[in-house]
Amino acid sequence: KIFTANPNEHWDIGSRIDGFITHLLTFRAVNIIDIRPLESTVSGLFYHKGNITNLSHLDDSVESLSCLHTMEHIGLGRYGDPIDPLGYLKGMNELQRVLKPGGKLYFSVPIGQERVEFNAHRVFNPMTILKTFSSLNLVEFVAVNAAGDLMSSVQPEDFKDVRYACGIFIFQKSSSNEASL
């Protein structure tokens, strides 16, 4: 999807370097933000130390942003972030705030019956995701069910009562022209 969209610049917050980011680097430079230190000499990979709950240096400026399997950990202290029961909400609010008009957010989290699995991660009711990202437009939703099947002809609400699945959401911020209509 990012290859097809061909943004001028792509930012990522917290996704796996040895997975998703490596794939992106085959065709695009990537700016990554993470609280964990990274020493790398990989061409096209630009590290910025930061916290997803405070991205004030990126106000309404990001054209393309990914955050894959990160938000479920925010605020639980597992990866060195401060314990904050509302950390995930602060992080999601920051993601939508930093997108520029027309910008896209590629976002994935565990979905199903909402809960915290000790300090490992959260599982989100997909309706919580839609409600929290209410200032963005949902462009596409796909899910991976517990059996590992990619399901593309589904709706987020189809997964609110499952035990565990992966929700992959693509959101877009309204362009300034759309917002004024």
PDB file of C-alpha atoms in Angstrom:
ATOM      1  CA  LYS A   1       0.000   0.000   0.000  1.00  0.00           C
ATOM      2  CA  ILE A   2       2.822   2.411   0.817  1.00  0.00           C
ATOM      3  CA  PHE A   3       4.664   1.484  -2.380  1.00  0.00           C
ATOM      4  CA  THR A   4       1.514   2.222  -4.395  1.00  0.00           C
ATOM      5  CA  ALA A   5       0.834   5.498  -2.543  1.00  0.00           C
ATOM      6  CA  ASN A   6       4.460   6.574  -3.149  1.00  0.00           C
ATOM      7  CA  PRO A   7       4.645   9.281  -0.472  1.00  0.00           C
ATOM      8  CA  ASN A   8       7.466  11.815  -0.539  1.00  0.00           C
ATOM      9  CA  GLU A   9       8.433  10.783   2.985  1.00  0.00           C
ATOM     10  CA  HIS A  10       7.411   7.971   5.350  1.00  0.00           C
ATOM     11  CA  TRP A  11       7.540   7.919   9.150  1.00  0.00           C
ATOM     12  CA  ASP A  12       7.120   4.925  11.432  1.00  0.00           C
ATOM     13  CA  ILE A  13       6.660   4.706  15.167  1.00  0.00           C
ATOM     14  CA  GLY A  14       7.664   1.546  16.982  1.00  0.00           C
ATOM     15  CA  SER A  15       7.206  -1.093  14.253  1.00  0.00           C
ATOM     16  CA  ARG A  16       9.680  -3.956  13.944  1.00  0.00           C
ATOM     17  CA  ILE A  17      12.894  -3.000  12.165  1.00  0.00           C
ATOM     18  CA  ASP A  18      13.636  -6.603  11.144  1.00  0.00           C
ATOM     19  CA  GLY A  19      10.236  -7.012   9.524  1.00  0.00           C
ATOM     20  CA  PHE A  20       8.082  -4.219   8.190  1.00  0.00           C
ATOM     21  CA  ILE A  21      10.756  -1.494   8.162  1.00  0.00           C
ATOM     22  CA  THR A  22      13.230  -3.727   6.321  1.00  0.00           C
ATOM     23  CA  HIS A  23      10.630  -4.286   3.619  1.00  0.00           C
ATOM     24  CA  LEU A  24       9.974  -0.554   3.300  1.00  0.00           C
ATOM     25  CA  LEU A  25      13.699   0.155   2.986  1.00  0.00           C
ATOM     26  CA  THR A  26      13.807  -1.805  -0.276  1.00  0.00           C
ATOM     27  CA  PHE A  27      12.021   1.087  -2.005  1.00  0.00           C
ATOM     28  CA  ARG A  28      11.797   4.021   0.416  1.00  0.00           C
ATOM     29  CA  ALA A  29      13.799   5.868   3.065  1.00  0.00           C
ATOM     30  CA  VAL A  30      12.131   5.651   6.468  1.00  0.00           C
ATOM     31  CA  ASN A  31      12.213   7.963   9.478  1.00  0.00           C
ATOM     32  CA  ILE A  32      11.591   5.952  12.629  1.00  0.00           C
ATOM     33  CA  ILE A  33      10.680   7.197  16.079  1.00  0.00           C
ATOM     34  CA  ASP A  34      11.225   4.935  19.071  1.00  0.00           C
ATOM     35  CA  ILE A  35      11.988   5.264  22.771  1.00  0.00           C
ATOM     36  CA  ARG A  36      14.422   2.374  22.452  1.00  0.00           C
ATOM     37  CA  PRO A  37      17.880   3.398  21.239  1.00  0.00           C
ATOM     38  CA  LEU A  38      18.975   2.272  17.797  1.00  0.00           C
ATOM     39  CA  GLU A  39      22.469   2.366  16.381  1.00  0.00           C
ATOM     40  CA  SER A  40      22.335   1.660  12.683  1.00  0.00           C
ATOM     41  CA  THR A  41      24.319   2.403   9.564  1.00  0.00           C
ATOM     42  CA  VAL A  42      21.594   1.112   7.243  1.00  0.00           C
ATOM     43  CA  SER A  43      21.208   3.417   4.276  1.00  0.00           C
ATOM     44  CA  GLY A  44      17.856   5.199   4.221  1.00  0.00           C
ATOM     45  CA  LEU A  45      17.002   4.475   7.870  1.00  0.00           C
ATOM     46  CA  PHE A  46      16.802   7.635   9.980  1.00  0.00           C
ATOM     47  CA  TYR A  47      16.342   7.164  13.732  1.00  0.00           C
ATOM     48  CA  HIS A  48      14.739   9.786  15.971  1.00  0.00           C
ATOM     49  CA  LYS A  49      14.508   9.142  19.702  1.00  0.00           C
ATOM     50  CA  GLY A  50      11.020   9.977  20.856  1.00  0.00           C
ATOM     51  CA  ASN A  51       7.854   8.968  22.615  1.00  0.00           C
ATOM     52  CA  ILE A  52       4.599   8.318  20.777  1.00  0.00           C
ATOM     53  CA  THR A  53       2.691  10.248  23.435  1.00  0.00           C
ATOM     54  CA  ASN A  54       4.505  13.486  22.536  1.00  0.00           C
ATOM     55  CA  LEU A  55       5.246  14.130  18.864  1.00  0.00           C
ATOM     56  CA  SER A  56       5.106  17.928  19.092  1.00  0.00           C
ATOM     57  CA  HIS A  57       7.896  18.363  16.512  1.00  0.00           C
ATOM     58  CA  LEU A  58       5.674  16.864  13.764  1.00  0.00           C
ATOM     59  CA  ASP A  59       2.568  19.084  13.914  1.00  0.00           C
ATOM     60  CA  ASP A  60       0.238  18.389  10.940  1.00  0.00           C
ATOM     61  CA  SER A  61       3.225  17.526   8.757  1.00  0.00           C
ATOM     62  CA  VAL A  62       3.319  13.760   8.141  1.00  0.00           C
ATOM     63  CA  GLU A  63       2.136  12.477   4.767  1.00  0.00           C
ATOM     64  CA  SER A  64       2.598   8.764   5.455  1.00  0.00           C
ATOM     65  CA  LEU A  65       2.791   7.189   8.917  1.00  0.00           C
ATOM     66  CA  SER A  66       2.830   3.606  10.159  1.00  0.00           C
ATOM     67  CA  CYS A  67       2.447   2.195  13.637  1.00  0.00           C
ATOM     68  CA  LEU A  68       2.211  -1.588  13.527  1.00  0.00           C
ATOM     69  CA  HIS A  69       1.741  -3.616  16.678  1.00  0.00           C
ATOM     70  CA  THR A  70       3.022  -0.843  18.898  1.00  0.00           C
ATOM     71  CA  MET A  71       0.017   0.876  20.451  1.00  0.00           C
ATOM     72  CA  GLU A  72      -1.045  -2.204  22.413  1.00  0.00           C
ATOM     73  CA  HIS A  73       2.137  -1.840  24.507  1.00  0.00           C
ATOM     74  CA  ILE A  74       2.023   1.911  25.199  1.00  0.00           C
ATOM     75  CA  GLY A  75       1.648   2.815  28.859  1.00  0.00           C
ATOM     76  CA  LEU A  76       2.342  -0.669  30.184  1.00  0.00           C
ATOM     77  CA  GLY A  77       6.047  -0.071  30.891  1.00  0.00           C
ATOM     78  CA  ARG A  78       7.194  -3.202  29.096  1.00  0.00           C
ATOM     79  CA  TYR A  79       9.580  -1.467  26.697  1.00  0.00           C
ATOM     80  CA  GLY A  80      10.879   1.266  28.969  1.00  0.00           C
ATOM     81  CA  ASP A  81       7.965   3.643  28.513  1.00  0.00           C
ATOM     82  CA  PRO A  82       6.374   5.134  31.627  1.00  0.00           C
ATOM     83  CA  ILE A  83       3.381   3.338  33.127  1.00  0.00           C
ATOM     84  CA  ASP A  84       0.354   5.354  32.073  1.00  0.00           C
ATOM     85  CA  PRO A  85      -3.125   3.813  31.883  1.00  0.00           C
ATOM     86  CA  LEU A  86      -4.075   6.419  29.255  1.00  0.00           C
ATOM     87  CA  GLY A  87      -0.810   6.196  27.306  1.00  0.00           C
ATOM     88  CA  TYR A  88      -2.414   4.393  24.371  1.00  0.00           C
ATOM     89  CA  LEU A  89      -5.085   7.114  24.047  1.00  0.00           C
ATOM     90  CA  LYS A  90      -2.436   9.838  24.155  1.00  0.00           C
ATOM     91  CA  GLY A  91      -0.467   7.962  21.493  1.00  0.00           C
ATOM     92  CA  MET A  92      -3.455   7.508  19.183  1.00  0.00           C
ATOM     93  CA  ASN A  93      -4.364  11.174  19.568  1.00  0.00           C
ATOM     94  CA  GLU A  94      -0.811  12.125  18.614  1.00  0.00           C
ATOM     95  CA  LEU A  95      -0.878   9.892  15.523  1.00  0.00           C
ATOM     96  CA  GLN A  96      -3.964  11.567  14.135  1.00  0.00           C
ATOM     97  CA  ARG A  97      -2.776  15.041  15.115  1.00  0.00           C
ATOM     98  CA  VAL A  98       0.577  14.826  13.299  1.00  0.00           C
ATOM     99  CA  LEU A  99      -0.911  13.703   9.978  1.00  0.00           C
ATOM    100  CA  LYS A 100      -1.107  16.483   7.461  1.00  0.00           C
ATOM    101  CA  PRO A 101      -4.369  16.916   5.554  1.00  0.00           C
ATOM    102  CA  GLY A 102      -4.615  14.035   3.082  1.00  0.00           C
ATOM    103  CA  GLY A 103      -2.012  12.035   5.059  1.00  0.00           C
ATOM    104  CA  LYS A 104      -2.426   8.293   5.637  1.00  0.00           C
ATOM    105  CA  LEU A 105      -1.982   6.235   8.782  1.00  0.00           C
ATOM    106  CA  TYR A 106      -1.223   2.493   8.523  1.00  0.00           C
ATOM    107  CA  PHE A 107      -2.141   1.050  11.912  1.00  0.00           C
ATOM    108  CA  SER A 108      -2.416  -2.450  13.370  1.00  0.00           C
ATOM    109  CA  VAL A 109      -3.230  -3.835  16.803  1.00  0.00           C
ATOM    110  CA  PRO A 110      -4.660  -6.988  18.345  1.00  0.00           C
ATOM    111  CA  ILE A 111      -8.461  -6.808  18.245  1.00  0.00           C
ATOM    112  CA  GLY A 112     -11.280  -8.681  19.929  1.00  0.00           C
ATOM    113  CA  GLN A 113     -12.760  -8.610  23.414  1.00  0.00           C
ATOM    114  CA  GLU A 114     -11.113  -5.549  24.962  1.00  0.00           C
ATOM    115  CA  ARG A 115      -8.656  -6.305  27.765  1.00  0.00           C
ATOM    116  CA  VAL A 116      -5.096  -5.981  29.049  1.00  0.00           C
ATOM    117  CA  GLU A 117      -3.012  -9.157  29.034  1.00  0.00           C
ATOM    118  CA  PHE A 118      -1.006  -8.479  32.230  1.00  0.00           C
ATOM    119  CA  ASN A 119       1.759  -6.069  31.145  1.00  0.00           C
ATOM    120  CA  ALA A 120       2.327  -7.702  27.752  1.00  0.00           C
ATOM    121  CA  HIS A 121      -0.239  -5.933  25.591  1.00  0.00           C
ATOM    122  CA  ARG A 122      -3.784  -4.744  25.145  1.00  0.00           C
ATOM    123  CA  VAL A 123      -6.437  -6.246  22.908  1.00  0.00           C
ATOM    124  CA  PHE A 124      -8.724  -3.527  21.521  1.00  0.00           C
ATOM    125  CA  ASN A 125     -12.351  -3.713  20.600  1.00  0.00           C
ATOM    126  CA  PRO A 126     -12.119  -2.515  16.982  1.00  0.00           C
ATOM    127  CA  MET A 127     -14.881  -0.018  17.709  1.00  0.00           C
ATOM    128  CA  THR A 128     -12.547   1.629  20.265  1.00  0.00           C
ATOM    129  CA  ILE A 129     -10.043   2.161  17.464  1.00  0.00           C
ATOM    130  CA  LEU A 130     -12.658   3.741  15.188  1.00  0.00           C
ATOM    131  CA  LYS A 131     -13.978   5.939  18.005  1.00  0.00           C
ATOM    132  CA  THR A 132     -10.498   7.111  19.039  1.00  0.00           C
ATOM    133  CA  PHE A 133      -9.512   7.890  15.448  1.00  0.00           C
ATOM    134  CA  SER A 134     -12.818   9.690  14.850  1.00  0.00           C
ATOM    135  CA  SER A 135     -11.115  12.673  13.198  1.00  0.00           C
ATOM    136  CA  LEU A 136      -9.769  10.358  10.460  1.00  0.00           C
ATOM    137  CA  ASN A 137     -11.566   8.518   7.677  1.00  0.00           C
ATOM    138  CA  LEU A 138     -11.294   4.738   7.551  1.00  0.00           C
ATOM    139  CA  VAL A 139     -10.036   3.916   4.047  1.00  0.00           C
ATOM    140  CA  GLU A 140      -9.547   0.167   4.434  1.00  0.00           C
ATOM    141  CA  PHE A 141      -9.807  -2.558   7.052  1.00  0.00           C
ATOM    142  CA  VAL A 142      -8.547  -6.122   6.897  1.00  0.00           C
ATOM    143  CA  ALA A 143      -8.029  -8.649   9.644  1.00  0.00           C
ATOM    144  CA  VAL A 144      -6.050 -11.763  10.337  1.00  0.00           C
ATOM    145  CA  ASN A 145      -8.120 -14.238  12.329  1.00  0.00           C
ATOM    146  CA  ALA A 146      -6.867 -16.610  15.020  1.00  0.00           C
ATOM    147  CA  ALA A 147      -6.221 -19.288  12.370  1.00  0.00           C
ATOM    148  CA  GLY A 148      -3.903 -16.916  10.489  1.00  0.00           C
ATOM    149  CA  ASP A 149      -6.267 -16.269   7.574  1.00  0.00           C
ATOM    150  CA  LEU A 150      -6.199 -12.813   5.970  1.00  0.00           C
ATOM    151  CA  MET A 151      -9.788 -11.591   5.739  1.00  0.00           C
ATOM    152  CA  SER A 152     -10.448  -8.640   3.465  1.00  0.00           C
ATOM    153  CA  SER A 153     -14.237  -8.609   3.011  1.00  0.00           C
ATOM    154  CA  VAL A 154     -14.996  -7.884   6.657  1.00  0.00           C
ATOM    155  CA  GLN A 155     -16.000  -4.986   8.861  1.00  0.00           C
ATOM    156  CA  PRO A 156     -14.339  -3.940  12.136  1.00  0.00           C
ATOM    157  CA  GLU A 157     -17.509  -4.689  14.116  1.00  0.00           C
ATOM    158  CA  ASP A 158     -17.290  -8.331  12.963  1.00  0.00           C
ATOM    159  CA  PHE A 159     -14.348  -8.728  15.379  1.00  0.00           C
ATOM    160  CA  LYS A 160     -15.599  -7.073  18.574  1.00  0.00           C
ATOM    161  CA  ASP A 161     -16.530 -10.392  20.216  1.00  0.00           C
ATOM    162  CA  VAL A 162     -13.682 -12.658  19.066  1.00  0.00           C
ATOM    163  CA  ARG A 163     -11.017 -13.712  21.532  1.00  0.00           C
ATOM    164  CA  TYR A 164      -8.072 -12.539  19.420  1.00  0.00           C
ATOM    165  CA  ALA A 165      -7.363 -11.326  15.893  1.00  0.00           C
ATOM    166  CA  CYS A 166      -5.169  -8.723  14.233  1.00  0.00           C
ATOM    167  CA  GLY A 167      -6.819  -5.601  12.861  1.00  0.00           C
ATOM    168  CA  ILE A 168      -5.080  -3.672  10.105  1.00  0.00           C
ATOM    169  CA  PHE A 169      -6.545  -0.216   9.546  1.00  0.00           C
ATOM    170  CA  ILE A 170      -5.707   2.405   6.948  1.00  0.00           C
ATOM    171  CA  PHE A 171      -6.936   5.866   7.879  1.00  0.00           C
ATOM    172  CA  GLN A 172      -6.692   9.157   6.025  1.00  0.00           C
ATOM    173  CA  LYS A 173      -6.956  12.682   7.363  1.00  0.00           C
ATOM    174  CA  SER A 174      -9.402  14.827   5.445  1.00  0.00           C
ATOM    175  CA  SER A 175      -7.709  17.259   3.114  1.00  0.00           C
ATOM    176  CA  SER A 176      -8.165  20.940   3.902  1.00  0.00           C
ATOM    177  CA  ASN A 177     -10.539  21.158   0.903  1.00  0.00           C
ATOM    178  CA  GLU A 178     -12.725  18.319   2.236  1.00  0.00           C
ATOM    179  CA  ALA A 179     -12.772  19.808   5.734  1.00  0.00           C
ATOM    180  CA  SER A 180     -14.118  23.131   4.439  1.00  0.00           C
ATOM    181  CA  LEU A 181     -17.013  21.572   2.492  1.00  0.00           C
TER     182      LEU A 181
END
